[in-house]
């Protein structure tokens, strides 16, 4: 597996926690873990794109058995090196198609990770893969941003999300294909670096249809992990689909 194939090689994994520090705070982690622990109950939890264990480790700390699927060996190595990481099983592979052992009460994709699948077919396959892992009545949870197309001026395709002296970040959108990319420029000691990551943005209603195709139905949708109502002004959503009996 090359660096270009997984976008999270050792060079990214080595600084991932620091570069995403805001997502590792108790304010960001604890509400998500509380919801997922409640959905898992006495069962097992499956994290797709488990990464370095931001959610999996505190969830396991609540007594939930957690297993992960992860494309990047470097990210999985970072998880295993953390206290408690050795107790979390990780299956390496593409979470759209890779099977993990056993069945689960809850499966989840957080922090926009569903968009790492860059085609509609792959996103549909992900829902079907999750359904195959879930026990009847099990739930699938996705946390993802709402596409920010309302911020696009006519004739433009770029939305900045961070502008600073040492860092610049902007998203580009192709509204014909729903392809997008996040571009990151960093300046250290007067030298700049550039990194671009491809995504496919996806609408809430589109996700609901993918769930229906996989034998799941929407149970809940909130603006965030606190359960705030999802409205036309919400910039993200947490959605919960339930696998139908049988």
Coordinates of C-alpha atoms in Angstrom, one line a residue:
X1 CA 0.0 0.0 0.0
X2 CA 1.5 3.3 -1.1
X3 CA 1.2 6.7 0.6
X4 CA -1.0 7.9 -2.3
X5 CA -3.4 5.0 -1.9
X6 CA -4.4 5.6 1.7
X7 CA -3.7 9.3 2.3
X8 CA -2.8 8.6 5.9
X9 CA 0.8 7.3 5.7
X10 CA 3.3 7.5 8.6
X11 CA 4.1 11.1 7.7
X12 CA 0.4 12.0 8.5
X13 CA -0.2 9.5 11.3
X14 CA 2.8 10.8 13.2
X15 CA 1.2 14.2 13.7
X16 CA -2.5 13.3 13.3
X17 CA -3.5 13.7 16.9
X18 CA -1.7 17.1 17.3
X19 CA -3.1 18.5 14.0
X20 CA -6.6 17.4 15.1
X21 CA -6.2 18.4 18.7
X22 CA -9.6 20.1 18.9
X23 CA -11.3 16.9 18.1
X24 CA -9.5 15.1 21.0
X25 CA -10.8 17.4 23.8
X26 CA -13.3 15.9 26.3
X27 CA -15.9 18.4 24.9
X28 CA -15.6 16.8 21.5
X29 CA -15.2 13.1 22.6
X30 CA -17.4 12.6 25.6
X31 CA -20.8 13.3 24.0
X32 CA -20.0 10.9 21.1
X33 CA -18.8 8.2 23.4
X34 CA -21.9 8.5 25.6
X35 CA -24.3 8.1 22.6
X36 CA -22.3 5.2 21.2
X37 CA -22.1 3.4 24.6
X38 CA -25.8 3.7 25.0
X39 CA -26.4 2.2 21.5
X40 CA -23.9 -0.6 22.1
X41 CA -25.5 -1.6 25.4
X42 CA -24.1 -5.0 26.3
X43 CA -23.0 -5.7 22.7
X44 CA -20.0 -5.0 20.6
X45 CA -19.1 -1.9 18.7
X46 CA -17.5 -1.6 15.2
X47 CA -15.7 1.6 14.2
X48 CA -15.1 2.1 10.5
X49 CA -11.9 4.1 9.9
X50 CA -10.8 3.7 13.6
X51 CA -7.7 5.8 13.1
X52 CA -5.6 6.4 16.2
X53 CA -8.4 5.5 18.5
X54 CA -9.9 9.0 19.4
X55 CA -13.3 7.4 20.0
X56 CA -12.5 3.7 20.3
X57 CA -10.2 4.0 23.3
X58 CA -12.6 5.9 25.6
X59 CA -15.5 3.8 24.4
X60 CA -13.5 0.6 25.3
X61 CA -12.8 2.3 28.6
X62 CA -16.5 2.1 29.3
X63 CA -16.4 -1.6 29.1
X64 CA -17.6 -1.9 25.5
X65 CA -15.8 -4.4 23.3
X66 CA -14.6 -2.4 20.2
X67 CA -13.2 -3.7 16.9
X68 CA -12.1 -1.4 14.1
X69 CA -11.5 -1.5 10.3
X70 CA -8.7 0.8 9.1
X71 CA -7.1 1.3 5.7
X72 CA -3.8 2.8 7.0
X73 CA -1.4 0.5 8.8
X74 CA 0.4 3.6 10.2
X75 CA -2.7 4.9 11.9
X76 CA -3.4 1.4 13.3
X77 CA 0.1 1.2 14.7
X78 CA -0.5 4.5 16.5
X79 CA -3.6 3.1 18.1
X80 CA -1.9 -0.1 19.2
X81 CA 0.9 2.0 20.8
X82 CA -1.5 3.8 23.1
X83 CA -2.5 2.5 26.6
X84 CA -5.4 0.1 26.1
X85 CA -4.8 0.0 22.3
X86 CA -3.6 -3.6 22.3
X87 CA -7.0 -4.7 23.5
X88 CA -8.8 -3.3 20.5
X89 CA -8.9 -5.6 17.4
X90 CA -8.2 -4.0 14.1
X91 CA -8.8 -5.4 10.7
X92 CA -6.8 -3.7 7.9
X93 CA -8.7 -2.9 4.7
X94 CA -11.2 -0.7 3.0
X95 CA -14.2 -0.3 5.3
X96 CA -16.6 -0.3 2.3
X97 CA -15.9 -4.0 1.7
X98 CA -13.7 -5.5 4.5
X99 CA -15.3 -7.9 6.9
X100 CA -14.5 -7.9 10.6
X101 CA -15.0 -11.0 12.7
X102 CA -18.3 -11.5 14.5
X103 CA -21.5 -9.3 14.7
X104 CA -22.1 -6.0 16.4
X105 CA -24.8 -4.0 18.2
X106 CA -23.6 -0.7 16.8
X107 CA -21.3 0.4 13.9
X108 CA -20.2 4.0 13.5
X109 CA -18.4 6.4 11.2
X110 CA -17.4 9.8 12.7
X111 CA -15.7 13.0 11.8
X112 CA -16.8 13.1 8.1
X113 CA -15.1 9.7 7.4
X114 CA -18.0 8.5 5.1
X115 CA -16.7 11.1 2.6
X116 CA -13.4 9.3 2.4
X117 CA -15.2 7.0 0.1
X118 CA -15.0 8.9 -3.1
X119 CA -17.8 7.3 -5.2
X120 CA -21.5 6.8 -4.6
X121 CA -21.0 3.0 -5.3
X122 CA -18.4 2.8 -2.5
X123 CA -20.7 4.6 -0.1
X124 CA -23.6 2.3 -0.9
X125 CA -21.2 -0.7 -0.5
X126 CA -20.3 0.7 3.0
X127 CA -24.0 0.6 4.1
X128 CA -24.4 -2.9 2.8
X129 CA -21.1 -4.0 4.6
X130 CA -22.3 -2.5 7.8
X131 CA -25.7 -4.2 7.5
X132 CA -23.9 -7.5 7.1
X133 CA -22.0 -6.9 10.4
X134 CA -25.0 -5.7 12.4
X135 CA -27.3 -7.9 14.5
X136 CA -31.0 -7.5 13.8
X137 CA -32.0 -4.2 15.5
X138 CA -28.4 -3.0 15.5
X139 CA -27.7 0.6 14.6
X140 CA -25.4 2.4 12.3
X141 CA -24.2 6.0 13.3
X142 CA -22.7 8.6 11.0
X143 CA -21.4 12.0 11.9
X144 CA -20.8 14.1 8.8
X145 CA -20.9 17.7 7.6
X146 CA -23.7 19.1 5.5
X147 CA -22.2 20.2 2.2
X148 CA -21.5 24.0 2.3
X149 CA -22.8 24.8 -1.2
X150 CA -24.7 27.8 0.1
X151 CA -21.4 29.5 0.7
X152 CA -20.4 29.2 -2.9
X153 CA -20.8 32.5 -4.9
X154 CA -22.1 32.0 -8.4
X155 CA -19.3 30.9 -10.8
X156 CA -16.9 29.8 -8.0
X157 CA -16.1 26.4 -6.6
X158 CA -13.9 27.2 -3.5
X159 CA -14.8 27.7 0.2
X160 CA -12.0 28.6 2.6
X161 CA -12.3 27.0 6.1
X162 CA -9.1 28.4 7.7
X163 CA -7.0 31.4 6.8
X164 CA -4.0 32.2 9.0
X165 CA -0.3 33.3 8.9
X166 CA 1.0 29.8 8.9
X167 CA -1.9 27.7 7.7
X168 CA -4.4 28.0 4.8
X169 CA -7.3 25.5 4.2
X170 CA -9.9 25.5 1.6
X171 CA -12.4 23.1 0.0
X172 CA -13.2 22.8 -3.7
X173 CA -16.5 21.4 -5.0
X174 CA -17.6 19.8 -8.2
X175 CA -21.4 20.1 -8.0
X176 CA -21.9 17.9 -11.1
X177 CA -20.2 14.8 -9.5
X178 CA -20.3 15.6 -5.8
X179 CA -16.6 15.3 -5.7
X180 CA -14.7 17.6 -3.4
X181 CA -11.2 18.0 -2.0
X182 CA -9.8 19.6 1.1
X183 CA -6.5 21.5 0.5
X184 CA -4.1 22.3 3.2
X185 CA -1.1 24.7 3.0
X186 CA 1.3 24.9 6.0
X187 CA 4.2 27.3 6.4
X188 CA 7.0 26.3 8.8
X189 CA 10.2 28.4 9.0
X190 CA 9.4 30.1 5.8
X191 CA 8.9 26.9 3.8
X192 CA 5.5 25.9 2.6
X193 CA 3.9 22.4 2.1
X194 CA 0.8 21.4 0.3
X195 CA -1.5 18.4 0.8
X196 CA -4.8 17.6 -0.8
X197 CA -7.3 15.0 0.2
X198 CA -10.2 13.9 -2.1
X199 CA -13.8 13.3 -0.7
X200 CA -17.3 12.8 -2.0
X201 CA -19.9 14.9 -0.2
X202 CA -23.2 13.3 0.5
X203 CA -26.6 14.7 1.5
X204 CA -28.7 13.4 4.4
X205 CA -31.5 12.2 2.2
X206 CA -29.0 10.4 0.0
X207 CA -27.7 8.6 3.1
X208 CA -31.2 7.6 4.0
X209 CA -31.7 6.0 0.6
X210 CA -28.4 4.1 1.0
X211 CA -29.6 2.9 4.3
X212 CA -32.9 1.7 2.8
X213 CA -31.1 -0.2 0.1
X214 CA -29.1 -2.0 2.9
X215 CA -32.2 -2.9 4.9
X216 CA -32.0 -0.1 7.5
X217 CA -34.3 2.8 8.4
X218 CA -33.6 6.2 9.9
X219 CA -34.2 6.2 13.6
X220 CA -32.8 9.6 14.7
X221 CA -31.1 12.6 13.3
X222 CA -29.5 15.4 15.3
X223 CA -27.4 18.5 14.6
X224 CA -24.7 17.1 17.0
X225 CA -24.0 14.5 19.6
X226 CA -25.9 16.5 22.2
X227 CA -29.2 15.7 20.4
X228 CA -29.8 19.3 19.3
X229 CA -32.5 19.4 16.6
X230 CA -31.4 19.1 13.0
X231 CA -32.6 22.1 10.9
X232 CA -32.0 23.8 7.6
X233 CA -29.2 25.8 9.2
X234 CA -27.3 22.9 10.7
X235 CA -23.8 22.5 9.4
X236 CA -23.5 18.9 10.3
X237 CA -25.6 15.9 11.5
X238 CA -25.4 12.8 13.5
X239 CA -27.7 10.2 12.0
X240 CA -28.7 6.8 13.4
X241 CA -30.2 4.0 11.2
X242 CA -31.6 0.8 12.6
X243 CA -31.3 -2.6 10.9
X244 CA -34.7 -4.1 10.4
X245 CA -35.5 -7.4 12.1
X246 CA -34.4 -10.3 9.9

